[in-house]
mmCIF file of N, CA, C and O in Angstrom:
data_model
loop_
_atom_site.group_PDB
_atom_site.id
_atom_site.type_symbol
_atom_site.label_atom_id
_atom_site.label_comp_id
_atom_site.label_asym_id
_atom_site.label_seq_id
_atom_site.Cartn_x
_atom_site.Cartn_y
_atom_site.Cartn_z
ATOM 1 N N ALA A 1 0.983 -1.350 0.192
ATOM 2 C CA ALA A 1 -0.251 0.171 -0.391
ATOM 3 C C ALA A 1 0.713 1.106 -0.339
ATOM 4 O O ALA A 1 0.392 2.236 -0.923
ATOM 5 N N ASN A 2 2.040 1.654 0.354
ATOM 6 C CA ASN A 2 2.536 2.201 0.739
ATOM 7 C C ASN A 2 3.452 2.745 -0.822
ATOM 8 O O ASN A 2 3.375 4.092 -1.146
ATOM 9 N N LEU A 3 3.834 1.665 -1.498
ATOM 10 C CA LEU A 3 4.320 1.937 -3.003
ATOM 11 C C LEU A 3 3.471 2.677 -3.962
ATOM 12 O O LEU A 3 4.033 3.407 -4.285
ATOM 13 N N ILE A 4 2.159 2.296 -3.735
ATOM 14 C CA ILE A 4 1.215 2.711 -4.412
ATOM 15 C C ILE A 4 0.991 4.063 -4.340
ATOM 16 O O ILE A 4 0.651 5.102 -5.071
ATOM 17 N N HIS A 5 0.892 4.289 -2.771
ATOM 18 C CA HIS A 5 0.678 5.689 -2.021
ATOM 19 C C HIS A 5 1.708 6.575 -2.243
ATOM 20 O O HIS A 5 1.799 7.777 -3.322
ATOM 21 N N TYR A 6 2.978 6.371 -2.157
ATOM 22 C CA TYR A 6 3.848 7.545 -2.038
ATOM 23 C C TYR A 6 4.549 7.442 -3.499
ATOM 24 O O TYR A 6 5.182 8.440 -4.180
ATOM 25 N N TYR A 7 4.372 6.400 -4.561
ATOM 26 C CA TYR A 7 4.935 6.329 -5.788
ATOM 27 C C TYR A 7 4.026 6.373 -6.572
ATOM 28 O O TYR A 7 3.810 6.555 -8.057
ATOM 29 N N GLU A 8 2.687 6.728 -6.305
ATOM 30 C CA GLU A 8 1.440 6.994 -7.080
ATOM 31 C C GLU A 8 1.646 6.237 -8.271
ATOM 32 O O GLU A 8 1.147 6.356 -9.155
ATOM 33 N N ILE A 9 1.421 5.145 -7.852
ATOM 34 C CA ILE A 9 1.615 3.842 -8.604
ATOM 35 C C ILE A 9 -0.467 3.585 -9.034
ATOM 36 O O ILE A 9 -1.331 3.440 -7.943
ATOM 37 N N THR A 10 -0.559 3.411 -10.360
ATOM 38 C CA THR A 10 -2.336 2.811 -10.793
ATOM 39 C C THR A 10 -2.001 1.395 -10.464
ATOM 40 O O THR A 10 -1.209 0.966 -11.098
ATOM 41 N N VAL A 11 -3.752 1.393 -10.190
ATOM 42 C CA VAL A 11 -3.776 -0.255 -10.204
ATOM 43 C C VAL A 11 -4.947 -0.601 -10.776
ATOM 44 O O VAL A 11 -6.079 0.625 -10.673
ATOM 45 N N THR A 12 -4.836 -1.257 -11.943
ATOM 46 C CA THR A 12 -6.284 -1.490 -13.064
ATOM 47 C C THR A 12 -6.363 -2.686 -13.201
ATOM 48 O O THR A 12 -6.204 -3.543 -13.421
ATOM 49 N N GLY A 13 -8.044 -2.909 -12.578
ATOM 50 C CA GLY A 13 -8.601 -3.446 -13.165
ATOM 51 C C GLY A 13 -9.032 -4.041 -14.557
ATOM 52 O O GLY A 13 -9.667 -2.945 -15.244
ATOM 53 N N SER A 14 -9.983 -5.260 -14.525
ATOM 54 C CA SER A 14 -10.646 -5.384 -15.540
ATOM 55 C C SER A 14 -11.784 -6.037 -15.582
ATOM 56 O O SER A 14 -12.070 -6.709 -14.516
ATOM 57 N N PHE A 15 -12.940 -6.128 -16.288
ATOM 58 C CA PHE A 15 -13.842 -6.636 -16.830
ATOM 59 C C PHE A 15 -14.767 -6.586 -17.717
ATOM 60 O O PHE A 15 -14.426 -5.925 -18.367
ATOM 61 N N SER A 16 -15.030 -7.915 -18.065
ATOM 62 C CA SER A 16 -15.566 -8.470 -18.932
ATOM 63 C C SER A 16 -17.381 -9.434 -19.545
ATOM 64 O O SER A 16 -17.314 -9.524 -19.735
ATOM 65 N N TYR A 17 -17.647 -8.901 -18.302
ATOM 66 C CA TYR A 17 -18.922 -9.884 -18.206
ATOM 67 C C TYR A 17 -20.183 -8.589 -17.882
ATOM 68 O O TYR A 17 -20.124 -7.350 -17.753
ATOM 69 N N ASN A 18 -21.075 -9.174 -19.067
ATOM 70 C CA ASN A 18 -22.377 -8.586 -18.930
ATOM 71 C C ASN A 18 -23.034 -8.738 -18.344
ATOM 72 O O ASN A 18 -23.052 -9.579 -17.152
ATOM 73 N N PRO A 19 -24.499 -7.598 -17.833
ATOM 74 C CA PRO A 19 -25.013 -7.835 -16.550
ATOM 75 C C PRO A 19 -26.044 -9.233 -16.871
ATOM 76 O O PRO A 19 -26.127 -9.788 -15.441
ATOM 77 N N TRP A 20 -26.517 -10.025 -17.844
ATOM 78 C CA TRP A 20 -27.047 -11.216 -17.912
ATOM 79 C C TRP A 20 -26.075 -12.396 -17.236
ATOM 80 O O TRP A 20 -26.415 -13.230 -16.760
ATOM 81 N N ASP A 21 -25.082 -12.397 -17.647
ATOM 82 C CA ASP A 21 -23.920 -13.262 -17.518
ATOM 83 C C ASP A 21 -23.541 -13.390 -16.004
ATOM 84 O O ASP A 21 -23.922 -14.249 -15.422
ATOM 85 N N HIS A 22 -23.830 -12.233 -15.488
ATOM 86 C CA HIS A 22 -23.410 -12.028 -13.590
ATOM 87 C C HIS A 22 -25.142 -12.931 -13.090
ATOM 88 O O HIS A 22 -25.036 -13.234 -12.454
ATOM 89 N N LYS A 23 -26.308 -12.358 -13.952
ATOM 90 C CA LYS A 23 -27.570 -12.748 -12.860
ATOM 91 C C LYS A 23 -27.532 -14.297 -13.365
ATOM 92 O O LYS A 23 -28.018 -14.909 -12.381
ATOM 93 N N LEU A 24 -27.470 -14.788 -14.115
ATOM 94 C CA LEU A 24 -26.954 -16.109 -14.433
ATOM 95 C C LEU A 24 -26.533 -16.899 -13.611
ATOM 96 O O LEU A 24 -26.539 -17.848 -12.872
ATOM 97 N N ALA A 25 -24.812 -16.596 -13.419
ATOM 98 C CA ALA A 25 -23.943 -17.036 -12.488
ATOM 99 C C ALA A 25 -24.340 -16.876 -11.107
ATOM 100 O O ALA A 25 -24.381 -18.151 -10.270
ATOM 101 N N LEU A 26 -25.277 -16.148 -10.458
ATOM 102 C CA LEU A 26 -25.844 -15.636 -9.304
ATOM 103 C C LEU A 26 -27.057 -16.575 -9.382
ATOM 104 O O LEU A 26 -27.052 -17.508 -8.000
ATOM 105 N N LYS A 27 -27.495 -16.665 -10.037
ATOM 106 C CA LYS A 27 -28.928 -17.763 -10.302
ATOM 107 C C LYS A 27 -27.891 -19.831 -9.876
ATOM 108 O O LYS A 27 -28.814 -19.749 -9.127
ATOM 109 N N LEU A 28 -27.244 -19.339 -10.432
ATOM 110 C CA LEU A 28 -26.820 -20.882 -10.770
ATOM 111 C C LEU A 28 -26.170 -21.102 -9.544
ATOM 112 O O LEU A 28 -26.096 -22.206 -8.566
ATOM 113 N N LEU A 29 -25.557 -20.287 -9.051
ATOM 114 C CA LEU A 29 -24.777 -20.491 -7.309
ATOM 115 C C LEU A 29 -25.692 -20.668 -6.357
ATOM 116 O O LEU A 29 -25.492 -21.125 -5.201
ATOM 117 N N SER A 30 -26.991 -19.860 -6.342
ATOM 118 C CA SER A 30 -27.811 -19.708 -5.207
ATOM 119 C C SER A 30 -28.950 -21.369 -5.702
ATOM 120 O O SER A 30 -29.083 -21.641 -4.641
ATOM 121 N N GLN A 31 -28.687 -21.522 -6.917
ATOM 122 C CA GLN A 31 -29.471 -23.165 -7.213
ATOM 123 C C GLN A 31 -28.372 -24.225 -6.249
ATOM 124 O O GLN A 31 -28.554 -25.265 -6.960
ATOM 125 N N LYS A 32 -27.374 -23.763 -5.945
ATOM 126 C CA LYS A 32 -26.384 -24.918 -5.428
ATOM 127 C C LYS A 32 -25.844 -25.651 -7.137
ATOM 128 O O LYS A 32 -25.586 -26.789 -6.810
ATOM 129 N N LYS A 33 -26.061 -25.028 -7.965
ATOM 130 C CA LYS A 33 -26.006 -25.953 -9.414
ATOM 131 C C LYS A 33 -24.072 -25.803 -9.632
ATOM 132 O O LYS A 33 -24.173 -26.518 -10.472
ATOM 133 N N ILE A 34 -23.576 -24.481 -9.242
ATOM 134 C CA ILE A 34 -22.042 -24.879 -9.381
ATOM 135 C C ILE A 34 -21.401 -24.663 -7.884
ATOM 136 O O ILE A 34 -21.629 -23.632 -7.340
ATOM 137 N N ASP A 35 -20.330 -24.719 -7.546
ATOM 138 C CA ASP A 35 -19.642 -24.364 -6.436
ATOM 139 C C ASP A 35 -18.802 -23.750 -6.695
ATOM 140 O O ASP A 35 -17.638 -24.350 -7.785
ATOM 141 N N ALA A 36 -17.955 -22.656 -6.653
ATOM 142 C CA ALA A 36 -17.432 -21.523 -6.783
ATOM 143 C C ALA A 36 -16.120 -21.724 -5.869
ATOM 144 O O ALA A 36 -15.178 -21.715 -6.491
ATOM 145 N N ARG A 37 -16.158 -22.889 -4.962
ATOM 146 C CA ARG A 37 -15.496 -22.859 -4.252
ATOM 147 C C ARG A 37 -14.156 -23.574 -5.380
ATOM 148 O O ARG A 37 -12.526 -23.782 -4.771
ATOM 149 N N LYS A 38 -14.610 -24.109 -5.992
ATOM 150 C CA LYS A 38 -14.086 -25.147 -6.914
ATOM 151 C C LYS A 38 -13.481 -24.451 -8.574
ATOM 152 O O LYS A 38 -12.122 -24.721 -8.612
ATOM 153 N N TYR A 39 -13.720 -23.070 -8.119
ATOM 154 C CA TYR A 39 -12.987 -22.402 -9.232
ATOM 155 C C TYR A 39 -12.223 -21.148 -8.584
ATOM 156 O O TYR A 39 -11.602 -20.525 -9.311
ATOM 157 N N ILE A 40 -12.055 -21.307 -7.128
ATOM 158 C CA ILE A 40 -11.430 -19.766 -7.058
ATOM 159 C C ILE A 40 -10.596 -19.944 -5.637
ATOM 160 O O ILE A 40 -10.329 -21.304 -5.044
ATOM 161 N N LYS A 41 -9.235 -19.344 -6.130
ATOM 162 C CA LYS A 41 -8.289 -20.211 -4.940
ATOM 163 C C LYS A 41 -7.604 -18.613 -4.502
ATOM 164 O O LYS A 41 -7.588 -18.058 -4.816
ATOM 165 N N GLU A 42 -7.348 -18.713 -2.974
ATOM 166 C CA GLU A 42 -6.846 -17.522 -2.066
ATOM 167 C C GLU A 42 -5.159 -17.580 -1.956
ATOM 168 O O GLU A 42 -5.068 -18.825 -1.612
ATOM 169 N N PHE A 43 -4.463 -16.454 -2.311
ATOM 170 C CA PHE A 43 -3.057 -16.602 -1.812
ATOM 171 C C PHE A 43 -2.637 -15.724 -1.312
ATOM 172 O O PHE A 43 -3.639 -14.771 -0.937
ATOM 173 N N PRO A 44 -1.561 -15.396 -0.327
ATOM 174 C CA PRO A 44 -0.978 -14.464 0.843
ATOM 175 C C PRO A 44 -0.043 -13.505 -0.398
ATOM 176 O O PRO A 44 -0.009 -13.654 -1.512
ATOM 177 N N LEU A 45 -0.241 -12.171 -0.031
ATOM 178 C CA LEU A 45 0.168 -10.965 -1.036
ATOM 179 C C LEU A 45 1.722 -11.967 -1.217
ATOM 180 O O LEU A 45 2.245 -11.052 -2.597
ATOM 181 N N GLU A 46 2.828 -12.356 -0.210
ATOM 182 C CA GLU A 46 3.811 -12.402 -0.894
ATOM 183 C C GLU A 46 3.812 -13.513 -1.827
ATOM 184 O O GLU A 46 4.634 -13.891 -2.930
ATOM 185 N N LYS A 47 3.039 -14.240 -2.490
ATOM 186 C CA LYS A 47 2.876 -15.306 -3.896
ATOM 187 C C LYS A 47 2.316 -14.365 -4.899
ATOM 188 O O LYS A 47 1.933 -15.080 -5.982
ATOM 189 N N ILE A 48 1.711 -13.467 -4.730
ATOM 190 C CA ILE A 48 0.854 -12.615 -6.131
ATOM 191 C C ILE A 48 2.321 -12.435 -7.606
ATOM 192 O O ILE A 48 1.676 -12.744 -8.480
ATOM 193 N N SER A 49 3.765 -12.315 -7.232
ATOM 194 C CA SER A 49 4.236 -12.757 -8.603
ATOM 195 C C SER A 49 3.852 -13.834 -8.784
ATOM 196 O O SER A 49 3.984 -13.893 -10.143
ATOM 197 N N ASP A 50 4.111 -15.177 -8.245
ATOM 198 C CA ASP A 50 3.931 -16.580 -8.638
ATOM 199 C C ASP A 50 2.154 -16.546 -9.589
ATOM 200 O O ASP A 50 2.176 -17.296 -10.663
ATOM 201 N N VAL A 51 1.462 -16.005 -8.599
ATOM 202 C CA VAL A 51 0.344 -16.176 -9.596
ATOM 203 C C VAL A 51 -0.405 -15.352 -10.331
ATOM 204 O O VAL A 51 -0.582 -15.766 -11.198
ATOM 205 N N PHE A 52 0.810 -14.126 -10.914
ATOM 206 C CA PHE A 52 0.371 -13.968 -11.753
ATOM 207 C C PHE A 52 1.112 -13.956 -13.139
ATOM 208 O O PHE A 52 0.936 -14.519 -14.702
ATOM 209 N N GLU A 53 2.116 -14.666 -12.890
ATOM 210 C CA GLU A 53 3.142 -15.497 -13.813
ATOM 211 C C GLU A 53 2.068 -16.953 -13.998
ATOM 212 O O GLU A 53 2.005 -17.666 -15.290
ATOM 213 N N GLU A 54 1.634 -17.523 -13.138
ATOM 214 C CA GLU A 54 1.121 -18.760 -13.392
ATOM 215 C C GLU A 54 -0.365 -18.684 -14.763
ATOM 216 O O GLU A 54 -0.426 -18.747 -15.167
ATOM 217 N N LEU A 55 -0.433 -17.465 -14.417
ATOM 218 C CA LEU A 55 -2.259 -17.145 -14.895
ATOM 219 C C LEU A 55 -1.758 -16.567 -16.230
ATOM 220 O O LEU A 55 -2.225 -16.841 -17.255
ATOM 221 N N SER A 56 -0.839 -15.558 -16.326
ATOM 222 C CA SER A 56 -0.339 -14.862 -17.388
ATOM 223 C C SER A 56 -0.057 -16.367 -18.694
ATOM 224 O O SER A 56 0.183 -16.131 -19.820
ATOM 225 N N GLU A 57 0.621 -17.199 -18.134
ATOM 226 C CA GLU A 57 1.645 -17.764 -18.819
ATOM 227 C C GLU A 57 0.576 -19.506 -19.135
ATOM 228 O O GLU A 57 1.569 -20.381 -19.533
ATOM 229 N N GLY A 58 -0.487 -19.466 -18.600
ATOM 230 C CA GLY A 58 -1.294 -20.753 -18.849
ATOM 231 C C GLY A 58 -0.875 -21.390 -17.690
ATOM 232 O O GLY A 58 -0.937 -23.001 -18.485
ATOM 233 N N LYS A 59 0.062 -21.148 -16.964
ATOM 234 C CA LYS A 59 0.147 -22.783 -15.773
ATOM 235 C C LYS A 59 -0.934 -23.364 -15.552
ATOM 236 O O LYS A 59 -0.735 -24.437 -14.400
ATOM 237 N N ASN A 60 -1.639 -22.370 -14.717
ATOM 238 C CA ASN A 60 -2.664 -22.756 -14.038
ATOM 239 C C ASN A 60 -3.392 -23.721 -14.532
ATOM 240 O O ASN A 60 -4.255 -23.778 -15.499
ATOM 241 N N LYS A 61 -3.796 -24.839 -13.734
ATOM 242 C CA LYS A 61 -4.669 -25.830 -14.097
ATOM 243 C C LYS A 61 -6.055 -25.903 -12.826
ATOM 244 O O LYS A 61 -6.967 -26.617 -12.922
ATOM 245 N N ASP A 62 -5.169 -25.355 -12.030
ATOM 246 C CA ASP A 62 -6.137 -25.653 -9.990
ATOM 247 C C ASP A 62 -7.196 -24.210 -10.139
ATOM 248 O O ASP A 62 -8.195 -24.158 -9.174
ATOM 249 N N TYR A 63 -7.613 -23.520 -10.787
ATOM 250 C CA TYR A 63 -8.524 -22.340 -10.418
ATOM 251 C C TYR A 63 -8.676 -21.431 -11.627
ATOM 252 O O TYR A 63 -7.727 -21.050 -12.639
ATOM 253 N N LEU A 64 -9.843 -20.579 -11.472
ATOM 254 C CA LEU A 64 -9.820 -19.350 -12.381
ATOM 255 C C LEU A 64 -9.939 -17.788 -11.785
ATOM 256 O O LEU A 64 -9.594 -17.248 -12.847
ATOM 257 N N LYS A 65 -9.968 -17.904 -10.419
ATOM 258 C CA LYS A 65 -10.163 -16.647 -10.161
ATOM 259 C C LYS A 65 -8.923 -16.899 -8.785
ATOM 260 O O LYS A 65 -8.928 -17.883 -7.951
ATOM 261 N N ALA A 66 -8.093 -15.998 -8.593
ATOM 262 C CA ALA A 66 -7.319 -15.570 -7.603
ATOM 263 C C ALA A 66 -7.584 -14.151 -7.061
ATOM 264 O O ALA A 66 -7.985 -13.527 -7.429
ATOM 265 N N ILE A 67 -7.736 -14.922 -5.541
ATOM 266 C CA ILE A 67 -7.902 -13.729 -4.315
ATOM 267 C C ILE A 67 -6.080 -13.551 -3.586
ATOM 268 O O ILE A 67 -6.005 -14.534 -2.859
ATOM 269 N N ILE A 68 -6.226 -12.433 -3.497
ATOM 270 C CA ILE A 68 -4.479 -11.630 -2.815
ATOM 271 C C ILE A 68 -5.371 -11.316 -1.741
ATOM 272 O O ILE A 68 -5.779 -10.158 -1.482
ATOM 273 N N LYS A 69 -4.659 -12.141 -0.364
ATOM 274 C CA LYS A 69 -5.250 -11.518 0.761
ATOM 275 C C LYS A 69 -4.012 -11.245 1.224
ATOM 276 O O LYS A 69 -3.052 -11.781 1.677
ATOM 277 N N PRO A 70 -3.947 -9.493 1.196
ATOM 278 C CA PRO A 70 -3.214 -8.751 1.660
ATOM 279 C C PRO A 70 -2.463 -9.173 3.439
ATOM 280 O O PRO A 70 -1.863 -9.006 3.558
ATOM 281 N N TRP A 71 -3.792 -9.307 3.803
ATOM 282 C CA TRP A 71 -3.468 -9.287 5.641
ATOM 283 C C TRP A 71 -3.880 -10.704 5.991
ATOM 284 O O TRP A 71 -5.106 -11.166 6.442
ATOM 285 N N ARG A 72 -3.212 -12.066 5.664
ATOM 286 C CA ARG A 72 -3.577 -13.401 6.044
ATOM 287 C C ARG A 72 -2.902 -13.689 7.020
ATOM 288 O O ARG A 72 -1.291 -13.518 7.485
#
């Protein structure tokens, strides 16, 4: 956080879902037709470089979404 603040680094996210995709996903999750835990994995902040490398190089086979937890 200090690097972002003091060096004025910009962190940009991306988004590619339309409202209908989101609505369908929520419906499937609420009906227990999809288990989201199967597609999401949490990582400590110290592993962020490894996670980005895995995702960008297609090395990841275990998850679709990575959650980076800075305070773990």
